[in-house]
Structure formats: C-alpha cells, structure tokens
Amino acid sequence: MNKKQEKELNGVKEIARRANVSIATVDRVLNNRPGVSVKTKELIDSIIQELNYQPNIFARRLSSKKILEFAVLIPKVSTETEYWLAPLKGIDQAEAEIQPYGITLKQYLFDQNDKASFKRQANQILASEVNGVLLAPMFLEESSLFTSECGKRKIPYVFINSDIPDQKSLCYIGPDLYHSGYMGAHLMHYLVKAKDDILVVNTSKEIDNHHHLLRKEEGFRAYFKDNRKSNPVHKVDIRDTNYTAVKKALNKAMSDHTIRALFVTNSRVSSVARYLVETNQTDKIVIGFDFLQENIDYLKKDVIDFLICQKPQEQGYRGIMALYNHLVHGAAIDPIYFMPIDIISKENYAFYRN
Amino acid sequence: MNKKQEKELNGVKEIARRANVSIATVDRVLNNRPGVSVKTKELIDSIIQELNYQPNIFARRLSSKKILEFAVLIPKVSTETEYWLAPLKGIDQAEAEIQPYGITLKQYLFDQNDKASFKRQANQILASEVNGVLLAPMFLEESSLFTSECGKRKIPYVFINSDIPDQKSLCYIGPDLYHSGYMGAHLMHYLVKAKDDILVVNTSKEIDNHHHLLRKEEGFRAYFKDNRKSNPVHKVDIRDTNYTAVKKALNKAMSDHTIRALFVTNSRVSSVARYLVETNQTDKIVIGFDFLQENIDYLKKDVIDFLICQKPQEQGYRGIMALYNHLVHGAAIDPIYFMPIDIISKENYAFYRN
DNA sequence: CTGAAAGCGCTTACAG
DNA sequence: CTGAAAGCGCTTACAG
C-alpha cells in the first residue's frame, strides 16, 4: 500500500515490468514476431498466462495501420439468380460493421453456370494478398482445389449456402438440406389428402448444384416413409432453367399423373407457379424455397402455399463475422452452423427478416 | 504539394486548426460541454459539418473512463414464467458485446403477478444513476408513470415484448400481436375441416396481460372472417394459471361443444397439452405460442402441432443494442421493430434460434 | 471562455 | 536479440 509503484501498471507495461524487458519485446511475443530469445519468450508467455492478459483492441486498432483483406467468392447476381442478392446484403452489412476495425472486403463474383469463371476468380484471389475467404462452394472439384491451396497458405475460409464436409474449412454456415426437405413434407402432409399424388420438381442446369436438390428430395420422401403416408410421390428433373423448358417438362409430368401438390426443391418455384397460372391450375398445392420477390408475389396470390427459407442474408453476415472473430479476436468458431428452417406464408412474409 | 503542412491533420486536430482554437475547445463542442462562446461553437459546428467528421470510437474509448449504466426492468424467471429466460439471455449476450465499450447493465427483476414489485423496482431505478432503460411494460399504468419520469430526466427507454403506443419510447421491439393471431388461424385452417369447431384459450392471471391475448384472438378470428370460413370459433378465458384451474375450465369448454382444434394464445399451451394427454384427447389439433422446453416436449409427442414464436432472446439483445447505438453512436433508431412470426414444428424446432 | 499537456494501451520505425 | 521514443485520436484535469 506504499506508493503503489509496485502495481497499477496495465497491459504490456505490466508484463514488461515483470519480465524486466521493454514493451517492444513484449509486443514481439504478443504478435509472434521474430527476434526474441527463446528464454525471454517463454518468460513473457508465462506472465501473459498468469495475468490472463487480454489485449485492448481499442489501443491496438488506434495505433496499428494494419488492415486485413477478406475475399468473397460467390455467384454474381443475375435475373436468374436474384437469390445471391441476399447473402451479398449480409456481407455488406458485416463489412460496414467491421470496417472501422481495419477490415476490407473484395468481391470475386462468378457465373453460376460457368465453372471456368469460378476458377478464374479463385485464381485471382490466390494471386492477391488475402487474409480470409468466404465462398459458396458450388463446384465441388474446383472448390476443393482452391480451398486446399488456401489451407497450405494458412488462409482460413468459410463455406456458406452449401458445404463440402471433409474439408478443413473454418466453418460451414447454411441449411441442413435433408431436414428442410423433411420440413417441406410435414407441411405438405397437412395440405393433401390420404392418396393425393405429389410431384417433386428439381430444376437446375449445373450437375453440381443438383446434389443439393436431391438431398432435399431425400428428406421429403423420408418424411412420408417415416410416417407411413401412402401418397405417391413422383418426380421430374428439369435440366434447363428457362421457362420454356420448365413448361414442357411440367406439361409432361402433369399429364402422366393426376398431381394434387407440387414440392419444388429450390427457388425456381416461381416458374412452376407461373406455369400453373397460365394453365389454370392454381388450385394445386405448392411448396417451394426462398424469399424472392417473384415467389412472394405468387404467395400473395395464393398460388404458392408455403416457402421455406433459410436466411441467406444472415448466412453472408455470419460468414464474414466468423472470419473476423477468428482472425481479429482469436475466437473459437463452431465448425457447423445450421440456419433455422423458416416457414413463410401469406400471413407472415411481411415480418420476415432474411 | 509543398510540405503538406497545410493538410494531413486528422479529427479534432484538423478541426482545431481550421477553427483556430485548441482541441480542448473542439472537444467541448463535440461533447456538448458548456463553456464555449456561441460564436466559437457555431464555427466549430460548421467545420464538423463540412468535414463530415466522425469521431474515432477507439480513441474515444481508450482515453475515456466514462461508463454508461443501463437498467433492465423485466419479469424474473420462475417455473411459471420460464419464458423470460430467453430475453435475459439476449440481454446478457448484448452486455458481453458492449461491455468493452464501457457499458454496464443492472437488472431489476419484478414478479409478473405483483404490481407492487414492479413499482418497487422502477423506483430503485429512478433512485440510481442510470443512462438508459430496457423494460417490459407489463402493467400499463405503472409503466406509464415510470416512463414519463424517465422522459422528464431525458433517460431513453426501450419497450420489449409488448408496447405502450402513445408513449415516447426510443423504440418498441416485439411482436405484432394481431398478425401472429392471424398467422395462427392460417395454419389452423389447413388442419381443420370445413365445419370443425375451434376453441380459443386465453390463460392469464393479470388483467393487463390479458389485453395482449385478446389482440391475438382478434387476429385469429379476423382470418376466418376475411376468408369466409364457417368454422365456429368458441373461447374460454382462464383467469388462473395453475393446472387445476386450467383443467376445470377446459373440462367445461370441451363438453359444451365438440371441439376439434385449440388455439392457445400464449405459452400456457403446455397446460392445455397436458390436459389433452390426461384426458386421452391427443387427436385434437393444437396451436400455441413460444419456444419453451415444455411446449417443445409436447410438440415432439405430436400433441402440439405448431408453435408460433417471436424470438424473445433477440428482443432482449436488440433492445440493449438500440440503447447502445443511440447513446454511444448517436444512431437513429426505428421506433418500431416487429419481430418475425416464426412457425415451429416437430421438424424444424431443432434448428430454431431464439 | 480557452489552451497546453499528459495519458489511455498499444504498434511502429529506428538505433544499437 | 533488445530498447527508447514517437504516435494513433481522443479525454481529462489543471491553469489561466
């Protein structure tokens, strides 16, 4: 209690005092910079432990000019893939939030229907100085190549929207596809009668994306099986995304059976709805995916009954924040974050937050 | 381009240079501290405008010892009101996040069934030095008295869970009760047949809380009316929350009509479910509110069909963050933030995030 | 009503 | 391998 000169120092100063070194040396240890003898380093490390020292991020940020760059590798927005507007919005939001902390983002957008463009953008990223990557691994092989290179360079990467399991990503943030299909089936079973025929509609140009749809279909069928429902479940795979192709395929499928209800495994449900309107079959029950304006319009008109949605905006936001929390705060990140399975109808869509 | 000595200053220094004053004076203006001549103040204000100056919150936090205290005035958690665990969790989360920015929280918990305890806690808050308040205005009159006193003292306050409209709160964060009832009816109409009888169950001890339930009932009935459904909608008001009272009231109501489905306007739906189990009526359709463990258990057992939930945890989180953003960053706050209307079933509950 | 100076806890050259 | 010193952009006494 005498002059307090023994205590009362904070942070690096206190560590320096205890270790009998200068704060510059403490800083070197703290930031894993070279040029410290093993002995000194060990001493300082032990003091850091003992003090349970947490750096003051305000002071750090104030004095440092260092900036981190994150790369964003997702599909570009087009009329056909309006969906990606939402993750992008979440990404922008995260960017605004962490920019004051010295983070910059750079977008590398690719064409969802063109593997080559994905590869090109991925290489651009590797050619630049980047500290973290957020990506939608749409193309399995190309994505794996890219991320294993990131791994070698110790660049953390986060998957959103779809996962590549056995990959050492920092984390995956997105839907549990199987269970969202299962949920769709549960809703469906309320709307159909015992023997009503159901049609599952998978629409996708790219074979890689198709896997996701099949996973949802699997969950959908599992529900009917698990609950011993006798509804026949038919399916149609549409390998082109333009409306003419959709129309043709549906014409065929709808004439093969007396379909009562349709389960569309992705956001293309608006094409199906359009078809039903044009062919005067709006009495059919329709469940599909994603909170897109077109889909909502059909929801309002009672053509679509329910949409299942998985907060794409939040996926983008959380993806960036995961990188940030990991890199800046050294936080532990959950390897998997499944998004909630949200049910949207005419009554609650106005309250939905992506 | 000569020695750059004309530019290159940042923040307060640059403002001080342009205004030909010291940075201390700039700081006084920036923080609305007294002791600056009107003329100087105006000059400095205009320069701030011109520069679109944004203070560096890192520097501010680093140099300031000031701390803000927020008071939290919500019901205490009891077995009967497990619900409030969730907002509290969100509040704790927000606290952890903004604590480094110099914010401290203090909880003032009251008994939901005891107005006097609310009053007592409210007075405690007024007796302490507090910079912002988050409250659940369960008791209309007492809440109004309290918040008008806050208003006089220029202490901002945020409502969560339920609103008192014509009050000058910083904002309301919570459900749109009418529309959540409406949503419940929409789900209900899928599960019942044309003429099935429906029972609305309102359970609440406190008359004030009862208003909220009636608002949901209103929405519920409106849906059936708007869509010209012919289902008879009966109702039972239960003015005691213990199970015996619930049982008795339900026995009566269920014998008056052949009820096919029940809409329970709050989290007490678990009592109703328990009753149905005990009386062997689990074939009834049940829709209720809130993601509580008991309710989820009945959801899993197929006794409850759907729960409507409005992210109580997020309400708490957002409430605190609204105060923080307003007070620390001077951000503009939306006066109303309606929570999404989430639909929980057996299939998606595991993915739900409060 | 105003200003000079110290200090918040870090990082960053620079010197040795 | 190590240290002394300046500086990040604010706030806070203190002096006038």
XYZ file of C-alpha atoms in Angstrom, chain A residues 23-312:
290
model
C 7.378 -3.234 -24.060
C 8.701 -3.658 -27.581
C 9.857 -7.135 -26.673
C 6.524 -7.913 -25.108
C 4.862 -6.748 -28.278
C 7.041 -9.079 -30.329
C 5.938 -12.037 -28.298
C 2.338 -10.964 -28.301
C 2.270 -10.778 -32.072
C 4.502 -13.735 -32.809
C 7.128 -11.596 -34.402
C 10.641 -12.988 -34.669
C 13.657 -11.677 -32.852
C 13.126 -12.778 -29.282
C 15.294 -15.304 -27.494
C 13.537 -18.496 -26.568
C 14.150 -17.836 -22.942
C 12.668 -14.340 -22.951
C 9.750 -15.551 -24.974
C 8.974 -18.302 -22.522
C 9.183 -15.945 -19.606
C 6.876 -13.455 -21.231
C 4.446 -16.166 -22.281
C 4.202 -17.409 -18.727
C 3.488 -13.924 -17.449
C 0.811 -13.478 -20.084
C -0.765 -16.703 -18.863
C -0.546 -15.723 -15.264
C -2.082 -12.322 -15.842
C -4.678 -13.789 -18.189
C -3.796 -10.843 -20.314
C -6.296 -9.663 -22.928
C -5.061 -7.045 -25.329
C -7.019 -3.832 -25.521
C -8.419 -3.897 -29.017
C -9.088 -0.187 -28.949
C -5.499 0.660 -28.313
C -4.430 -1.917 -30.840
C -6.687 -0.571 -33.506
C -5.790 3.015 -32.743
C -2.096 2.508 -33.103
C -1.997 -0.034 -35.882
C -2.231 0.712 -39.549
C -2.547 -2.906 -40.453
C -5.561 -3.918 -42.470
C -6.954 -7.357 -43.200
C -8.437 -8.231 -46.548
C -11.224 -10.769 -46.923
C -12.178 -12.204 -50.304
C -15.784 -13.073 -51.124
C -16.271 -15.771 -53.761
C -19.950 -16.214 -54.557
C -22.178 -16.210 -57.647
C -22.897 -12.898 -59.216
C -26.441 -11.641 -59.110
C -28.448 -12.011 -62.297
C -32.140 -12.122 -63.056
C -31.819 -15.859 -62.855
C -30.051 -15.856 -59.529
C -31.573 -12.958 -57.660
C -31.073 -15.162 -54.660
C -27.485 -14.046 -54.228
C -28.532 -10.506 -53.577
C -29.384 -11.549 -50.036
C -26.051 -13.037 -48.940
C -24.396 -10.047 -50.524
C -26.513 -7.746 -48.449
C -25.475 -9.557 -45.309
C -21.865 -9.347 -46.391
C -22.153 -5.620 -46.951
C -23.693 -5.224 -43.547
C -20.866 -7.109 -41.878
C -18.373 -5.065 -43.844
C -19.858 -1.803 -42.641
C -19.687 -3.085 -39.111
C -16.079 -4.242 -39.069
C -14.551 -1.741 -41.433
C -13.635 0.539 -38.520
C -11.625 -2.380 -37.179
C -9.426 -2.334 -40.243
C -11.087 -4.946 -42.423
C -11.593 -4.559 -46.156
C -13.606 -6.858 -48.377
C -13.110 -7.636 -52.015
C -15.735 -9.405 -54.070
C -14.871 -12.034 -56.644
C -18.152 -12.933 -58.303
C -18.546 -15.823 -60.689
C -21.175 -17.082 -63.090
C -23.159 -19.877 -61.522
C -23.466 -21.617 -64.869
C -19.786 -21.375 -65.746
C -17.156 -23.339 -63.907
C -14.373 -21.553 -65.755
C -15.398 -18.224 -64.273
C -15.235 -19.737 -60.807
C -11.724 -20.981 -61.460
C -10.676 -17.614 -62.808
C -11.895 -15.740 -59.765
C -10.402 -18.266 -57.386
C -7.019 -17.775 -59.036
C -7.385 -14.029 -58.762
C -7.806 -14.457 -55.051
C -4.738 -16.644 -54.779
C -2.761 -14.061 -56.715
C -3.694 -11.326 -54.267
C -2.773 -10.804 -50.657
C -5.732 -12.070 -48.754
C -6.260 -12.977 -45.111
C -9.528 -14.858 -45.252
C -12.068 -16.166 -47.749
C -15.827 -16.547 -47.727
C -17.097 -18.801 -50.501
C -20.091 -20.669 -51.826
C -18.511 -23.924 -53.000
C -20.862 -24.511 -55.903
C -18.447 -26.592 -57.922
C -17.135 -29.459 -55.901
C -13.847 -30.206 -57.582
C -12.819 -26.642 -58.303
C -13.734 -25.568 -54.799
C -11.677 -28.338 -53.239
C -8.654 -27.425 -55.292
C -8.984 -23.830 -54.258
C -9.519 -24.436 -50.566
C -6.680 -26.921 -50.267
C -4.414 -24.225 -51.646
C -5.825 -21.820 -49.049
C -5.098 -24.467 -46.450
C -1.457 -24.630 -47.496
C -1.168 -20.897 -47.140
C -2.935 -20.905 -43.792
C -5.710 -18.727 -45.125
C -8.943 -19.536 -43.277
C -12.071 -19.992 -45.401
C -15.754 -20.229 -44.627
C -18.409 -22.049 -46.643
C -21.883 -20.658 -46.964
C -25.048 -21.933 -48.635
C -23.663 -25.435 -49.219
C -20.997 -27.478 -47.560
C -18.121 -29.683 -48.595
C -17.803 -31.785 -45.453
C -14.385 -33.424 -45.225
C -12.745 -30.093 -45.921
C -10.888 -28.198 -43.239
C -12.969 -25.063 -43.522
C -13.136 -22.700 -40.576
C -16.848 -23.401 -40.637
C -19.970 -24.057 -42.678
C -22.893 -21.707 -42.351
C -26.049 -22.723 -44.165
C -29.014 -25.056 -44.358
C -29.348 -28.669 -43.346
C -30.775 -29.700 -46.707
C -32.192 -33.027 -45.659
C -34.200 -31.530 -42.851
C -35.539 -28.696 -44.899
C -36.954 -31.270 -47.301
C -38.359 -33.152 -44.348
C -39.992 -29.967 -43.084
C -41.499 -29.373 -46.521
C -43.059 -32.812 -46.392
C -44.541 -32.188 -42.984
C -46.232 -29.051 -44.207
C -47.321 -30.857 -47.326
C -48.994 -33.675 -45.454
C -51.337 -31.204 -43.817
C -52.444 -29.884 -47.170
C -53.046 -33.109 -49.063
C -55.483 -35.931 -48.569
C -54.529 -39.534 -47.999
C -53.976 -40.687 -51.553
C -53.225 -37.454 -53.363
C -50.370 -37.612 -55.860
C -47.394 -35.358 -55.208
C -44.798 -34.151 -57.692
C -41.266 -33.241 -56.683
C -39.703 -30.727 -59.088
C -35.922 -30.373 -59.336
C -34.729 -27.623 -61.638
C -31.036 -26.998 -62.145
C -28.665 -26.619 -65.025
C -25.472 -27.458 -63.204
C -24.968 -31.027 -62.162
C -23.112 -29.946 -59.032
C -25.988 -27.919 -57.742
C -28.255 -30.801 -58.426
C -26.869 -32.730 -55.486
C -28.364 -30.234 -53.111
C -31.782 -30.676 -54.574
C -31.589 -34.422 -54.330
C -30.703 -34.121 -50.675
C -33.871 -32.140 -50.079
C -35.898 -34.651 -52.062
C -34.457 -37.376 -49.897
C -35.641 -35.632 -46.739
C -39.022 -35.030 -48.320
C -39.540 -38.659 -49.192
C -38.205 -39.812 -45.838
C -40.965 -37.956 -44.046
C -43.677 -39.734 -45.986
C -41.979 -43.026 -45.420
C -41.318 -42.471 -41.707
C -44.934 -41.574 -41.171
C -46.347 -44.324 -43.353
C -48.139 -41.970 -45.659
C -49.458 -43.572 -48.783
C -49.241 -40.599 -51.096
C -47.498 -41.438 -54.362
C -44.507 -39.147 -54.779
C -43.465 -38.636 -58.403
C -40.617 -36.538 -59.616
C -39.410 -34.534 -62.554
C -35.843 -33.351 -63.128
C -35.613 -30.290 -65.302
C -32.146 -29.725 -66.644
C -32.658 -26.311 -68.092
C -33.754 -23.272 -66.186
C -35.571 -21.265 -68.863
C -39.321 -21.139 -68.725
C -39.957 -22.981 -71.988
C -38.062 -25.991 -70.751
C -39.870 -25.874 -67.429
C -43.232 -25.640 -69.139
C -42.560 -28.553 -71.407
C -41.352 -30.783 -68.629
C -44.263 -29.899 -66.383
C -46.782 -30.454 -69.148
C -45.495 -33.956 -69.482
C -45.288 -34.684 -65.775
C -48.717 -33.284 -65.020
C -50.342 -35.400 -67.708
C -48.685 -38.601 -66.546
C -50.486 -38.435 -63.214
C -53.257 -36.539 -61.521
C -50.997 -34.337 -59.472
C -52.537 -32.639 -56.471
C -49.494 -30.951 -54.992
C -46.005 -29.857 -56.023
C -42.843 -29.649 -53.989
C -40.224 -27.539 -55.746
C -36.792 -28.103 -54.279
C -35.377 -24.646 -54.914
C -36.221 -21.052 -55.644
C -37.382 -21.878 -59.174
C -40.796 -22.398 -57.666
C -41.868 -19.161 -59.320
C -41.531 -20.779 -62.751
C -43.748 -23.586 -61.588
C -46.242 -21.109 -60.208
C -46.244 -19.218 -63.477
C -46.963 -22.447 -65.302
C -49.862 -23.232 -63.021
C -51.335 -19.794 -63.530
C -51.006 -19.995 -67.299
C -52.573 -23.417 -67.409
C -55.331 -22.558 -64.994
C -54.264 -24.969 -62.292
C -53.891 -22.613 -59.382
C -55.876 -24.952 -57.180
C -52.765 -27.134 -56.860
C -50.855 -27.027 -53.640
C -47.342 -25.641 -53.994
C -44.454 -25.548 -51.575
C -41.054 -24.222 -52.576
C -37.971 -22.397 -51.401
C -36.580 -18.949 -50.865
C -37.796 -15.488 -50.158
C -37.556 -13.944 -53.630
C -39.833 -11.203 -54.826
C -41.308 -13.358 -57.568
C -42.036 -16.138 -55.140
C -43.621 -13.763 -52.685
C -45.842 -12.423 -55.432
C -47.205 -15.890 -56.068
C -47.554 -16.438 -52.346
C -49.726 -13.350 -52.126
C -51.867 -14.617 -54.981
C -52.330 -17.948 -53.207
C -50.607 -19.836 -55.994
C -47.750 -20.802 -53.701
C -48.850 -22.017 -50.271
C -45.580 -22.009 -48.361
C -41.996 -21.048 -48.904
C -39.172 -22.467 -46.876
C -36.372 -20.045 -46.358
C -33.013 -20.113 -44.644
C -31.935 -16.563 -44.086
C -29.459 -16.122 -46.924
